[in-house]
CSV table of C-alpha atoms in Angstrom, one decimal:
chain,number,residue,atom,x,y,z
A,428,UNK,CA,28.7,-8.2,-4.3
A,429,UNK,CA,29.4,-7.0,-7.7
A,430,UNK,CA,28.3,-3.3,-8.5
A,431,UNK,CA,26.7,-4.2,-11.5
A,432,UNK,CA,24.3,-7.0,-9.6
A,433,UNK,CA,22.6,-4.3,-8.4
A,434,UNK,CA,20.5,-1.8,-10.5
A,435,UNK,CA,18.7,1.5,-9.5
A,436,UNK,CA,16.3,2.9,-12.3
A,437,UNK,CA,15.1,6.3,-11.2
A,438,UNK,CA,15.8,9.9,-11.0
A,439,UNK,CA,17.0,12.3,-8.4
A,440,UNK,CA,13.9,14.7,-7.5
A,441,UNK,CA,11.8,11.6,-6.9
A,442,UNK,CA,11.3,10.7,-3.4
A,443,UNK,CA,10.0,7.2,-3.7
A,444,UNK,CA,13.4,6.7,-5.5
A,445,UNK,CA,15.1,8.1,-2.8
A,446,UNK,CA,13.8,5.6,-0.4
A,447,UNK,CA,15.3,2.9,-2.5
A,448,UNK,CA,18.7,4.4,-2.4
A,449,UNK,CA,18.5,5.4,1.2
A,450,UNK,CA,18.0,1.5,2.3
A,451,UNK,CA,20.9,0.6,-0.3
A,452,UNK,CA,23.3,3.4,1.5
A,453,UNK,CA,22.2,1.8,5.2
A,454,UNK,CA,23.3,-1.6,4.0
A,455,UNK,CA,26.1,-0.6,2.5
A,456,UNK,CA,25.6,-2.2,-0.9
A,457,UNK,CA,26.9,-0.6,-4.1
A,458,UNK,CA,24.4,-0.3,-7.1
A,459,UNK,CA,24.5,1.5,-10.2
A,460,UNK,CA,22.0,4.5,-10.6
A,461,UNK,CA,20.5,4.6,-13.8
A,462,UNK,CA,18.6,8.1,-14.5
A,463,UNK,CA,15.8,8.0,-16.8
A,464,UNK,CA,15.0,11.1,-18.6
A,465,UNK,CA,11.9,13.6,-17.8
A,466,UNK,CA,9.7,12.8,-20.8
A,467,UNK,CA,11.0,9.8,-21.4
A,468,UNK,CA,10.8,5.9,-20.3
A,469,UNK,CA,13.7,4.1,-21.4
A,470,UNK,CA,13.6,0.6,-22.0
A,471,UNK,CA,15.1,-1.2,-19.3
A,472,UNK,CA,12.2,0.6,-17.2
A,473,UNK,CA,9.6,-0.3,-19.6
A,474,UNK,CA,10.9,-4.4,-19.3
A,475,UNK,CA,10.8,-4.1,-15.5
A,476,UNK,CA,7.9,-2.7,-14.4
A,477,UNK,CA,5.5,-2.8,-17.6
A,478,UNK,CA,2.6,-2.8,-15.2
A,479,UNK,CA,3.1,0.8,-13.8
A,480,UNK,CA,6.2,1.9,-15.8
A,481,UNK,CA,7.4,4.1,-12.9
A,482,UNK,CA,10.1,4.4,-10.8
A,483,UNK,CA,12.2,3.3,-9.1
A,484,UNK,CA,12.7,-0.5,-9.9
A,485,UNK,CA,15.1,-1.8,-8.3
A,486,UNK,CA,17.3,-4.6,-10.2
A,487,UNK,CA,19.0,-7.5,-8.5
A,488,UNK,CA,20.4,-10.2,-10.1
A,489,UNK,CA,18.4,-9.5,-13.1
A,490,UNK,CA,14.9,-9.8,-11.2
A,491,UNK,CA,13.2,-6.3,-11.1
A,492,UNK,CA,11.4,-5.1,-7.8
A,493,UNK,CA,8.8,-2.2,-8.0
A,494,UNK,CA,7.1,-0.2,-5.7
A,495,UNK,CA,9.3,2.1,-2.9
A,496,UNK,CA,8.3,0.5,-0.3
A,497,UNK,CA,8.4,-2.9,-1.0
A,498,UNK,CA,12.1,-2.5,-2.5
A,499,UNK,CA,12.9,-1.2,1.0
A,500,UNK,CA,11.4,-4.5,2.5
A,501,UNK,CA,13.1,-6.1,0.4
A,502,UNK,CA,16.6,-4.3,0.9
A,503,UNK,CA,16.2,-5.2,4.5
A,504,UNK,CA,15.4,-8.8,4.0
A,505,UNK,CA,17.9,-9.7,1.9
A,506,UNK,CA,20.7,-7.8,3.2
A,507,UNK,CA,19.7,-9.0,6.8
A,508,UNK,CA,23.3,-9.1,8.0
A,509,UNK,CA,23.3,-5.3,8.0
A,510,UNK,CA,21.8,-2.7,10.6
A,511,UNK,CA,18.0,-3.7,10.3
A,512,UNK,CA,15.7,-1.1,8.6
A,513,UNK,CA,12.4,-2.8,9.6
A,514,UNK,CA,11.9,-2.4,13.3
A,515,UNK,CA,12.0,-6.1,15.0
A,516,UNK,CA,8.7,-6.9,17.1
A,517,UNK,CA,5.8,-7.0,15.0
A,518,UNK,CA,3.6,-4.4,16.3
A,519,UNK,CA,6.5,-1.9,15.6
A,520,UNK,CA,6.5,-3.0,12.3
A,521,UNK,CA,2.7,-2.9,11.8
A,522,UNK,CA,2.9,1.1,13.4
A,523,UNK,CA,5.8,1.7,11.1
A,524,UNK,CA,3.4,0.1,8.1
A,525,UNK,CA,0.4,1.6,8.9
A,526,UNK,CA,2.1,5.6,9.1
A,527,UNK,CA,4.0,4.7,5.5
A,528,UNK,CA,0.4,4.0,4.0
A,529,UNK,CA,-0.9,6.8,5.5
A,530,UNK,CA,2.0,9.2,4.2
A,531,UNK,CA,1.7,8.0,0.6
A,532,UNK,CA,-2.0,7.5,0.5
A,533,UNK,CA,-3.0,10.4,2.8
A,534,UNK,CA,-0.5,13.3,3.2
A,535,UNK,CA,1.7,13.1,0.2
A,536,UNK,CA,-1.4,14.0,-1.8
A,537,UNK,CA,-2.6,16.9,0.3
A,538,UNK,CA,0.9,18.6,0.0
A,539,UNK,CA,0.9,18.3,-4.2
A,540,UNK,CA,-2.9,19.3,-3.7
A,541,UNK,CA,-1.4,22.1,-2.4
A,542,UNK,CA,0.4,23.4,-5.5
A,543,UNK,CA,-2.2,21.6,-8.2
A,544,UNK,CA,-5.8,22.3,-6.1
A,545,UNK,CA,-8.4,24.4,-8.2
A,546,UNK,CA,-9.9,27.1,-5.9
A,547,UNK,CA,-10.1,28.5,-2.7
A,548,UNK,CA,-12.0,25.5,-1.0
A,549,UNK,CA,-9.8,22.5,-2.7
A,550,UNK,CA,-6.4,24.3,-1.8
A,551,UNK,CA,-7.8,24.8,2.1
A,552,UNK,CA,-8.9,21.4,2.3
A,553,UNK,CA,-5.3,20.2,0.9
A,554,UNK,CA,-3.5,22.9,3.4
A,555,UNK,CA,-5.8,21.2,6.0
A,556,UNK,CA,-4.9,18.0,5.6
A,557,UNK,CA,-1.3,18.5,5.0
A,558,UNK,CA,-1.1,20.2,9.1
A,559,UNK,CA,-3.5,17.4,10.1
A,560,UNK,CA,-1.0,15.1,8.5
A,561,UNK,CA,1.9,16.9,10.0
A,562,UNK,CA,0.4,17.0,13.7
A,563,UNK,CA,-0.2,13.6,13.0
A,564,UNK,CA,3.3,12.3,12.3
A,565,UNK,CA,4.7,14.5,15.3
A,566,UNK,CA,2.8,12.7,17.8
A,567,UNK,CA,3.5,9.2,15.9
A,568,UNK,CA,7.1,10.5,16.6
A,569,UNK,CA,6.8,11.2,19.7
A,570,UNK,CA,5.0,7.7,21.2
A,571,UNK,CA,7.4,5.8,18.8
A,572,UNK,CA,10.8,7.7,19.2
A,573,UNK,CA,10.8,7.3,22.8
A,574,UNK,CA,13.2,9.9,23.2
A,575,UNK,CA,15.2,8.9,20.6
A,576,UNK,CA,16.6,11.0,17.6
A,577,UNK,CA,14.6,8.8,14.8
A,578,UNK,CA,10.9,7.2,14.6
A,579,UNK,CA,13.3,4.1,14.3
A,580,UNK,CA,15.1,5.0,18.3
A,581,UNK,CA,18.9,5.5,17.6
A,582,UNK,CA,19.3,5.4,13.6
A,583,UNK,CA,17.0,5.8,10.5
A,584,UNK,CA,14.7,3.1,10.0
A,585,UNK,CA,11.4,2.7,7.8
A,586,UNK,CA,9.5,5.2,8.9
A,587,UNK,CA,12.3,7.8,9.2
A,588,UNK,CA,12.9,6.6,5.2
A,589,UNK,CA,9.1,6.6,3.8
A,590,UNK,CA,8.7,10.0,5.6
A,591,UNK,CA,11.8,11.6,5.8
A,592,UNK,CA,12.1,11.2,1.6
A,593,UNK,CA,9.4,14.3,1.4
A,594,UNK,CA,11.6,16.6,3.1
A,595,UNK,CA,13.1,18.6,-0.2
A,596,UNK,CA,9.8,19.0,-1.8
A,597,UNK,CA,8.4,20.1,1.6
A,598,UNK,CA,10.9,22.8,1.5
A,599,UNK,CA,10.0,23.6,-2.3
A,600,UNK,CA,6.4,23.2,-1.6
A,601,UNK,CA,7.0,26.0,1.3
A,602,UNK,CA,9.2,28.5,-1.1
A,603,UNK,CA,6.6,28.4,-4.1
A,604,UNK,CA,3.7,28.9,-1.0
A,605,UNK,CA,5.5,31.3,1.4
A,606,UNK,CA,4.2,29.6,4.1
A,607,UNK,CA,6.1,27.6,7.1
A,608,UNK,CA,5.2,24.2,6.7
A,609,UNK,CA,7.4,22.7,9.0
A,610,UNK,CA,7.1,25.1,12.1
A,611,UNK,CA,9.2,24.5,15.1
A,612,UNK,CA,6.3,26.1,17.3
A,613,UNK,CA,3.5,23.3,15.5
A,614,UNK,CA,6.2,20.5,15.4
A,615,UNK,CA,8.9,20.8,17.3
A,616,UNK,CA,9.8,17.6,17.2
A,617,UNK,CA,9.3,16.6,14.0
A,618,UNK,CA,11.8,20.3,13.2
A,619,UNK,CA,14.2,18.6,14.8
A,620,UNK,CA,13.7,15.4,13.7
A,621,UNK,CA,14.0,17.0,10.1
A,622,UNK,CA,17.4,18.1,10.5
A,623,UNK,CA,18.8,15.0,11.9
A,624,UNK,CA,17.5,12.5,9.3
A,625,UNK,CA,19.0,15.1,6.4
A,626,UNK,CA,22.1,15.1,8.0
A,627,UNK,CA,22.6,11.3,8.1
A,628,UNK,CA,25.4,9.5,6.1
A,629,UNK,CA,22.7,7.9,4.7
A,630,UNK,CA,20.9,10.3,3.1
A,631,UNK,CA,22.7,13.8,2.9
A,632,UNK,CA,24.0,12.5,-0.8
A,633,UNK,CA,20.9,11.2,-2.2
A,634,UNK,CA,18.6,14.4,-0.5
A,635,UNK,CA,18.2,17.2,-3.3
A,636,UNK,CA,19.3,21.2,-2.9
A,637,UNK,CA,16.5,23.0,-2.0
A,638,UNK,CA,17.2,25.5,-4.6
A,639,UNK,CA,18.0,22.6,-7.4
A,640,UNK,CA,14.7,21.2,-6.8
A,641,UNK,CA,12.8,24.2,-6.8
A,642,UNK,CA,14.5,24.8,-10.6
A,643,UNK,CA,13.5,21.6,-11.7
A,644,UNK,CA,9.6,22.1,-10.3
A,645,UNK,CA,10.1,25.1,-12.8
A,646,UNK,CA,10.7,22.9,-15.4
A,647,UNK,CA,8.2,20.3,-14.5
A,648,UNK,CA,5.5,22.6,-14.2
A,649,UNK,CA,6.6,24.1,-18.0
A,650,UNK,CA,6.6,20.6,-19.1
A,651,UNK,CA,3.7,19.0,-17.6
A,652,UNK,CA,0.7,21.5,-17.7
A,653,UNK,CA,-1.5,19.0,-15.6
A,654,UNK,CA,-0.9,18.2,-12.1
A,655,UNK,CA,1.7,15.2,-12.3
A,656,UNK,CA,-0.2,11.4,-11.0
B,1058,UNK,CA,-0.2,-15.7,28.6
B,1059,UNK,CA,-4.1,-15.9,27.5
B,1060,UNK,CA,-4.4,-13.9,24.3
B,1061,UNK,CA,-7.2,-11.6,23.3
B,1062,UNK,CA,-7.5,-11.4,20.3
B,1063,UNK,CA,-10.7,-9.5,18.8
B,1064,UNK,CA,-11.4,-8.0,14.8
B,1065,UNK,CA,-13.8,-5.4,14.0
B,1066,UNK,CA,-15.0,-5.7,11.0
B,1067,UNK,CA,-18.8,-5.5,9.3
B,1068,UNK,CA,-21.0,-8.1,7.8
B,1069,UNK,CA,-19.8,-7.5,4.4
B,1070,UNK,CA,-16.4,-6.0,4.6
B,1071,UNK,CA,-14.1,-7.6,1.9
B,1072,UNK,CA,-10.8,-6.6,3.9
B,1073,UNK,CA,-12.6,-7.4,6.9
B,1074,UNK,CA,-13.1,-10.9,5.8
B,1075,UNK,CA,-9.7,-11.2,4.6
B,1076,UNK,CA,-8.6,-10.9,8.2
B,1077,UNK,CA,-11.1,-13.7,9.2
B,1078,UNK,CA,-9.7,-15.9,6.9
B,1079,UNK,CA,-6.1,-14.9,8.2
B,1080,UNK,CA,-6.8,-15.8,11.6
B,1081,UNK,CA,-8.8,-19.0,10.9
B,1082,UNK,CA,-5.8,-20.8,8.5
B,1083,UNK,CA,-3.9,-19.8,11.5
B,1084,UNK,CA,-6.0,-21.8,14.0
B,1085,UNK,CA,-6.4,-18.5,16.0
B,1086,UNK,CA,-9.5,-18.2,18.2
B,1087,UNK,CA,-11.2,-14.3,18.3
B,1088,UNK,CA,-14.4,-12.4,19.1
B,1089,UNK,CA,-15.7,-10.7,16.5
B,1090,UNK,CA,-17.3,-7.5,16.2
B,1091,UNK,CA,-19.4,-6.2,13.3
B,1092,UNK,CA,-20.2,-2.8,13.4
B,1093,UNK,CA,-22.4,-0.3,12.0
B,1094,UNK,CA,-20.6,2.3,10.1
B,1095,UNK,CA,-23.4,4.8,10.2
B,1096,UNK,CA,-23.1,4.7,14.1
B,1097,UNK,CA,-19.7,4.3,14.9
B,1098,UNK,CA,-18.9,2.6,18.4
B,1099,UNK,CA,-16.5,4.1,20.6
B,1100,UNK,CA,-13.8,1.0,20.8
B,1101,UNK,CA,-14.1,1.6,16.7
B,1102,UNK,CA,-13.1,5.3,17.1
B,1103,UNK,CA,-10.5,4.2,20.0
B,1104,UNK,CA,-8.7,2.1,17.7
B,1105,UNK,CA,-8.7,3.5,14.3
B,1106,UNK,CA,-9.1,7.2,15.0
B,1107,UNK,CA,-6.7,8.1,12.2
B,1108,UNK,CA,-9.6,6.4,9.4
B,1109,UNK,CA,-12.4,5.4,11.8
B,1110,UNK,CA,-12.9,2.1,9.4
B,1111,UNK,CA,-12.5,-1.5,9.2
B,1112,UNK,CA,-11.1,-3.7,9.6
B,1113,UNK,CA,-9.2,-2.9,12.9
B,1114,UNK,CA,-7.4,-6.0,14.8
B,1115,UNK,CA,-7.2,-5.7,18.2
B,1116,UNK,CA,-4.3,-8.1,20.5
B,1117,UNK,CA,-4.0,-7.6,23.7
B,1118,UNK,CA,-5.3,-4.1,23.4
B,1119,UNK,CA,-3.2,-2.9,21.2
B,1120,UNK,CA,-4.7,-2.2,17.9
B,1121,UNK,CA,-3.9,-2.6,14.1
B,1122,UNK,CA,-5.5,-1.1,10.9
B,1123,UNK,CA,-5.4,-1.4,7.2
B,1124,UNK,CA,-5.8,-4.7,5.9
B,1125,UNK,CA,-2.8,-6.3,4.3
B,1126,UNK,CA,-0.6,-4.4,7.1
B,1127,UNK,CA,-2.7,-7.1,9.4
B,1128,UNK,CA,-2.2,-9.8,7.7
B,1129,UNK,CA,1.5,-9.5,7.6
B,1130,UNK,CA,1.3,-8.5,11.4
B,1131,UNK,CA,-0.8,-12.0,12.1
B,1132,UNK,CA,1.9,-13.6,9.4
B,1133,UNK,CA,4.7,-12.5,11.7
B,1134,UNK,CA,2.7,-12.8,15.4
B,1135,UNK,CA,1.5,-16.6,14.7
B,1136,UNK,CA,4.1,-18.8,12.9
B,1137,UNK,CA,2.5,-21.8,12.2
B,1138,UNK,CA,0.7,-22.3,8.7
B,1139,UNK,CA,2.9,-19.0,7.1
B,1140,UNK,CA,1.6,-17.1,4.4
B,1141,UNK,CA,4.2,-15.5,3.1
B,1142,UNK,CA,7.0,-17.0,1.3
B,1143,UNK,CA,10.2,-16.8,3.8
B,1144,UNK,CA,11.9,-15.8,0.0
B,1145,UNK,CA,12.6,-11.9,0.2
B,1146,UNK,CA,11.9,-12.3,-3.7
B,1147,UNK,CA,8.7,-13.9,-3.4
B,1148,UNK,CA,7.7,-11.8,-0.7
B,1149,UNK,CA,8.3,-8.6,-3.1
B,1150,UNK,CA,6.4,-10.3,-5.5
B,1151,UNK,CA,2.8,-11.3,-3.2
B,1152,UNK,CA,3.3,-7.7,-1.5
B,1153,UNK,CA,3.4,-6.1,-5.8
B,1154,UNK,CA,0.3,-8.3,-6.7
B,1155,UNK,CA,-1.3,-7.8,-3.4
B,1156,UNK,CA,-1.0,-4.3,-3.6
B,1157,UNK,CA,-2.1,-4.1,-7.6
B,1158,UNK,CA,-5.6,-6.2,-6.5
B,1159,UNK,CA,-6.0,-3.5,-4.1
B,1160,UNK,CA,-5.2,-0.2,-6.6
B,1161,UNK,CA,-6.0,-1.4,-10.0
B,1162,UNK,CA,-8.5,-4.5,-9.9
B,1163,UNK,CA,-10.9,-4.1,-7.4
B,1164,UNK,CA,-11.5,-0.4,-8.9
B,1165,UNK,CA,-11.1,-1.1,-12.8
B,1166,UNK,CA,-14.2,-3.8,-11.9
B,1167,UNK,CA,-16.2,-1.6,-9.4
B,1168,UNK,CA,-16.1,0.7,-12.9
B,1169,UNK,CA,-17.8,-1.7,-15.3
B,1170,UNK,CA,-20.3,-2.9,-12.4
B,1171,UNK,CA,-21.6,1.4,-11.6
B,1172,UNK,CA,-21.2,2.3,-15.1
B,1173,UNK,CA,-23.5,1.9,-18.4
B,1174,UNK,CA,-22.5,1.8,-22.1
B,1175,UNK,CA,-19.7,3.4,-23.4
B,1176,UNK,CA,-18.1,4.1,-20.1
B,1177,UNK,CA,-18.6,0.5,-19.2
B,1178,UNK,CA,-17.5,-0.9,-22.3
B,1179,UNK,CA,-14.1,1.1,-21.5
B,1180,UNK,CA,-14.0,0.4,-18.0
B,1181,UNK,CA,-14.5,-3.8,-19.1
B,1182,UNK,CA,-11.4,-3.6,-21.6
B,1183,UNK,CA,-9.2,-2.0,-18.3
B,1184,UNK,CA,-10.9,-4.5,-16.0
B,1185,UNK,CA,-9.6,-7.2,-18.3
B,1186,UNK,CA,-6.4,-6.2,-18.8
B,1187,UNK,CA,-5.7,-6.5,-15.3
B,1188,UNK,CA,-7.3,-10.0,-14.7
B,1189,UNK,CA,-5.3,-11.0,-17.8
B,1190,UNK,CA,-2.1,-10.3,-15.2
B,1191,UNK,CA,-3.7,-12.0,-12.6
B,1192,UNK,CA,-4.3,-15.1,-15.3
B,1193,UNK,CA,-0.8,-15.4,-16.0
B,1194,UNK,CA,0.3,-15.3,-12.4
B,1195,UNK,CA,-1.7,-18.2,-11.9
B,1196,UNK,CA,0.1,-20.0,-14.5
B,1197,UNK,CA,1.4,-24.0,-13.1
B,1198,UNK,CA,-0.2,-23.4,-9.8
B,1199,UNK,CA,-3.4,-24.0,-7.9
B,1200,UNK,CA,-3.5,-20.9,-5.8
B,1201,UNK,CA,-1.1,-17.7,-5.6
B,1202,UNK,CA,0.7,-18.9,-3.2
B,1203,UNK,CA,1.2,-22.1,-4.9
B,1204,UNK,CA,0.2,-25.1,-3.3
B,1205,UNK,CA,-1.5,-23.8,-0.4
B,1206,UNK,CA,-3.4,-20.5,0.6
B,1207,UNK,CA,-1.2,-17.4,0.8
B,1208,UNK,CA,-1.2,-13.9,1.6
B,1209,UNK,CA,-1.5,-12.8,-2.3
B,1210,UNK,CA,-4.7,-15.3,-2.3
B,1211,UNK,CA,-5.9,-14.1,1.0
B,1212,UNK,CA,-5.5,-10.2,-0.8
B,1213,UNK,CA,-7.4,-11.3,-3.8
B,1214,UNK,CA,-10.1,-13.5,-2.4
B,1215,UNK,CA,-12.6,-10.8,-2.3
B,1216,UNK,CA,-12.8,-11.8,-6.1
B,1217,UNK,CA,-14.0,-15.4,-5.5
B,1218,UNK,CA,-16.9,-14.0,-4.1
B,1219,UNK,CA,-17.8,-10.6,-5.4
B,1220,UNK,CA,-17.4,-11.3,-8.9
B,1221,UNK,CA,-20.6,-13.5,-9.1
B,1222,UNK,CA,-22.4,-11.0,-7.6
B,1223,UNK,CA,-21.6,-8.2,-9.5
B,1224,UNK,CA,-21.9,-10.3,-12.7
B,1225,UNK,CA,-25.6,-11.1,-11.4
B,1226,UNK,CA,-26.3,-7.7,-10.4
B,1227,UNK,CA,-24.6,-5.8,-13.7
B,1228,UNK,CA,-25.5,-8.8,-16.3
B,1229,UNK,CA,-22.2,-8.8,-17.5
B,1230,UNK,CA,-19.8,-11.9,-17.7
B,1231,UNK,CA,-16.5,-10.4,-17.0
B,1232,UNK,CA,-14.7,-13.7,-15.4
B,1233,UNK,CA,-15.2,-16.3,-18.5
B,1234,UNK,CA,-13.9,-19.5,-19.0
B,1235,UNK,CA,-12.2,-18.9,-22.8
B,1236,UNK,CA,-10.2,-16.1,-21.5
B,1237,UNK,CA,-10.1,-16.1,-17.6
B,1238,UNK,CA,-9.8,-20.5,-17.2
B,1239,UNK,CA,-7.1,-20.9,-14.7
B,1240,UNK,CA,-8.6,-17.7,-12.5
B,1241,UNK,CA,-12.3,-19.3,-12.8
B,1242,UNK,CA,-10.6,-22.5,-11.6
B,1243,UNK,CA,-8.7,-20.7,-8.8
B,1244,UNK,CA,-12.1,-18.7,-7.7
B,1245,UNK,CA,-13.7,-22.3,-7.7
B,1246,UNK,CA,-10.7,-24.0,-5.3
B,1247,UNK,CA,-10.4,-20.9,-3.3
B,1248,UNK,CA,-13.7,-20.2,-2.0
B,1249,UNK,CA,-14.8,-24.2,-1.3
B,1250,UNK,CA,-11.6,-24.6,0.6
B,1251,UNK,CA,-12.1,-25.5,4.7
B,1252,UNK,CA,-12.2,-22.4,6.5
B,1253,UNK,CA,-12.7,-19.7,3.8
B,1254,UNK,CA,-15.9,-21.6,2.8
B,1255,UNK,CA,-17.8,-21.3,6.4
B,1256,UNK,CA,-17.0,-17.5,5.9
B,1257,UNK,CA,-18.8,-16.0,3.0
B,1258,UNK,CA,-21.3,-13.0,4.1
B,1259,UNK,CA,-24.6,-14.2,3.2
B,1260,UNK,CA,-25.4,-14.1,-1.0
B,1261,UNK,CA,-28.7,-12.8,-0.9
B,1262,UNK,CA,-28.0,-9.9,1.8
B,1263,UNK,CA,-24.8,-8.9,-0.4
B,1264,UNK,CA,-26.9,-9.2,-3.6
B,1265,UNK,CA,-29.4,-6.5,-2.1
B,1266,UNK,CA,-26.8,-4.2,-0.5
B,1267,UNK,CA,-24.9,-3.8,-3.6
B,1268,UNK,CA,-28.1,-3.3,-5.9
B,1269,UNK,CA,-28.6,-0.4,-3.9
B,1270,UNK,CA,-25.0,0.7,-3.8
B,1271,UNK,CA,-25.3,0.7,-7.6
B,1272,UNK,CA,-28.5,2.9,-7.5
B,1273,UNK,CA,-27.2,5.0,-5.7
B,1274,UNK,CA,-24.0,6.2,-8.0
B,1275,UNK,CA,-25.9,6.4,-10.9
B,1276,UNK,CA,-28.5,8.9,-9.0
C-alpha cells in the first residue's frame, strides 16, 4: 500500500497517539506521521476531526478515523491478514473492552489527578485510585495472561496497547512525585509485564525517553497553566 | 447447549434498555432482573464489582459490563439480524457517533433540563450544536444504520424517549421540527418500531422520577 494512503496526525508524548501507531507497527503498514505543533491545530487536523479537534486521526484513503481506540479497531479490521490485535472469541474481546474503558475513563484520570489535584484530600483520593487502578489491572493480567508474557497470551494485543501506551508518563508522573508507582512488590506482574511490552518491536520506537518526556511536561506545565482536558 | 442468558438492569436504565432492545432484534430469549440501586444484590456486586452498576449481561455465567461493550459482545455472540456494519469504515464511524451520544449529547441535554436561565440558555446552544450533528448524520436515511435498526440507533435511542420527557418536565422544546426534522422523524420511526415499542419504562413513573431528580440538583 502506498505510504502516503496512510496518514497519522498526532504528536509524540501523546499516548492515545501512540496506540494508533503501535497497531500500524503490528501490521506492518507504512504511514506518514504528521506532528502537530503544541499550541497549535493545523488544518488537516481541524478538517478531520472538527468535532473534537484532537489527536490522533488517523487518515486512510482520505477518510479520517478519530478516537485511539476505535483507530485501533479499525487497524485490526482492515488489515485482518496480519497478526490479530483484537483477541478472537467474544468474551475476550468484551474483557479486553471493558479494562480499555476503564483505563481511559477511570485510571488515566487519577494519575494526571495526581500532578493537577488541589489539596491534600483530592491528591489522596487520585493516589488512591491510581493503586486501586494498578491492583486492578495486575489481577486483570493475571486471569487473562494465563501465563503468558502479554494480557494478549504470546504478543501485544489490545489491552497490552490501550494500557501499555501510559507507561512513559507513569514513569514521569513517578520522577515529578518521588514515589514508586509501579512497584515490583505491589505488582509484580504487571513490573514485568512493563518491561516486556516497552521492549517490543512494536513499540520501543514510538515509546518516549523518560527523561525527554519529563522536559516536555516542563514545558507543558509553562505553557498550559490549567490542568490539560 | 441451552443458553442462559440473563441482564441486570433497573426499571429505567437507558443503557439498560439499550441491551433489551439488543437482545430482542436478535430474537434472544433472557430473564431479566431489575434491581434496586440503593440495595445492591449480591449477583449485582458478583458481576460488576469493578462499578457495581447496570447494565451487567450475564451468559452462561460469565458476566459483561458497560453498555455499548455489550452490545458489540451480543453483535459478535448472535449473528443473525447484525448491527454493525461488516465495513471496518462504517464500523469506525457507528462506534465515533455512538460514543459522541454517550460523552457530548446525553450530557449537553441533561444540562439545559437541571439548569435555569442563563446557564440554560448556554447549555441549549451546546445541546443543539450537537443534535445539529446528529441531524446531518441522518441525512438520506431512515435510521442510523440505514435501512434497519443498528448499533448507532440502539446507542442513541435513549433520545426517542427521554427527550419528551424532559421537554415536559423542563418546558423547553429542544427537539423541533424547523431545525431538528429528520431526527423528529427518526425518534417517531424508532420508538413505534416492533420490539423497541413493547419496551419503553412506563411514561408517568419516568415523568415523576426525573421531576425529583431535577429537584434534587437544584437543592
Amino acid at each position: 500500500m502506498a505510504k502516503s494512503d496512510v496518514k497519522v496526525l498526532g504528536a509524540w508524548p501523546s499516548p492515545f497517539v501512540m496506540r494508533a501507531r503501535i497497531a500500524l507497527n503490528i501490521k506492518s503498514v507504512d504511514y506518514e506521521f504528521l506532528e502537530e505543533t503544541l499550541g497549535s491545530k493545523s488544518e488537516l487536523l481541524l478538517k478531520s476531526n472538527p468535532i473534537h479537534k484532537k489527536i490522533p486521526v488517523l487518515i486512510h484513503q482520505d477518510k479520517p478515523v478519530c478516537e485511539s481506540l476505535i483507530i485501533v479497531h479499525y487497524v485490526d479490521e482492515v488489515w485482518s491478514s496480519g497478526p490479530s490485535i483484537l483477541p478472537s472469541d467474544p468474551y475476550d474481546r468484551a474483557v479486553a473492552r471493558f479494562w480499555a474503558a476503564y483505563l481511559d475513563e477511570k485510571w488515566f484520570p487519577s494519575m494526571r489527578g495526581m500532578a493537577s489535584a488541589q489539596g491534600e484530600e483530592a491528591k489522596k483520593a487520585a493516589v488512591d485510585q491510581f493503586v486501586e487502578g494498578l491492583n486492578l489491572m495486575e489481577d486483570a493480567y493475571v486471569k487473562l495472561s494465563k501465563g503468558k508474557p502479554f494480557f494478549g497470551g504470546d504478543k501485544i494485543g489490545y489491552l497490552d496497547i490501550a494500557f501499555g501506551c501510559f507507561l512513559a508518563w507513569l514513569r514521569v508522573t513517578e520522577k515529578t512525585s518521588g514515589m514508586k508507582l509501579l512497584d515490583e512488590a505491589r505488582t509484580p506482574h504487571l513490573a514485568k509485564w512493563a518491561v516486556s511490552f516497552c521492549a517490543d518491536p512494536a513499540v520501543k520506537d514510538v515509546m518516549p525517553e523518560t527523561e525527554k518526556l519529563a522536559e516536555f511536561a516542563k514545558l507543558l506545565a509553562k505553557f498550559k497553566p490549567a490542568p490539560p482536558k | 447447549m441451552a443458553e442462559e442468558v440473563k441482564l441486570l438492569k433497573t426499571w429505567s436504565s437507558l443503557f439498560g434498555l439499550r441491551i433489551v432492545w439488543a437482545l430482542k432484534l436478535k430474537g434472544i430469549q433472557f430473564d431479566s432482573i431489575d434491581e434496586d440501586l440503593t440495595n445492591k444484590s449480591p449477583l449485582l456486586l458478583q458481576y460488576n464489582p469493578v462499578y457495581k452498576k447496570v447494565p451487567v449481561l450475564v451468559h452462561n455465567g460469565k458476566s459483561i459490563s458497560e453498555s455499548l461493550v455489550i452490545i458489540e459482545y451480543i453483535d459478535e455472540t448472535w449473528k443473525q439480524n447484525p448491527l454493525l456494519s461488516q465495513d471496518p469504515y462504517e464500523k469506525a464511524m457507528a462506534r465515533f457517533w455512538a460514543k459522541f451520544g454517550d460523552d457530548k449529547v446525553l450530557s449537553s441535554i441533561w444540562s439545559v433540563f437541571i439548569n435555569q436561565g442563563k446557564e440554560q440558555e448556554e447549555a441549549l446552544q451546546v445541546a443543539m450544536e450537537n443534535l445539529k450533528l446528529l441531524e446531518e448524520n441522518l441525512k438520506g436515511k431512515k435510521f442510523f444504520g440505514g435501512e434497519k435498526i443498528g448499533f448507532l440507533d440502539l446507542a442513541l435511542g435513549w433520545l426517542a424517549n427521554l427527550i419528551c420527557v424532559l421537554e415536559e418536565l423542563s418546558d423547553i422544546k429542544i427537539i423541533d421540527k424547523e431545525r431538528f426534522p429528520l431526527l423528529l422523524g427518526w425518534m417517531q420511526e424508532f420508538s413505534q418500531a416492533p420490539l423497541i415499542n413493547e419496551s419503553w419504562p412506563p411514561r408517568e413513573k419516568l415523568l415523576t422520577k426525573f421531576q425529583i431528580m431535577r429537584e434534587n440538583q437544584s437543592l
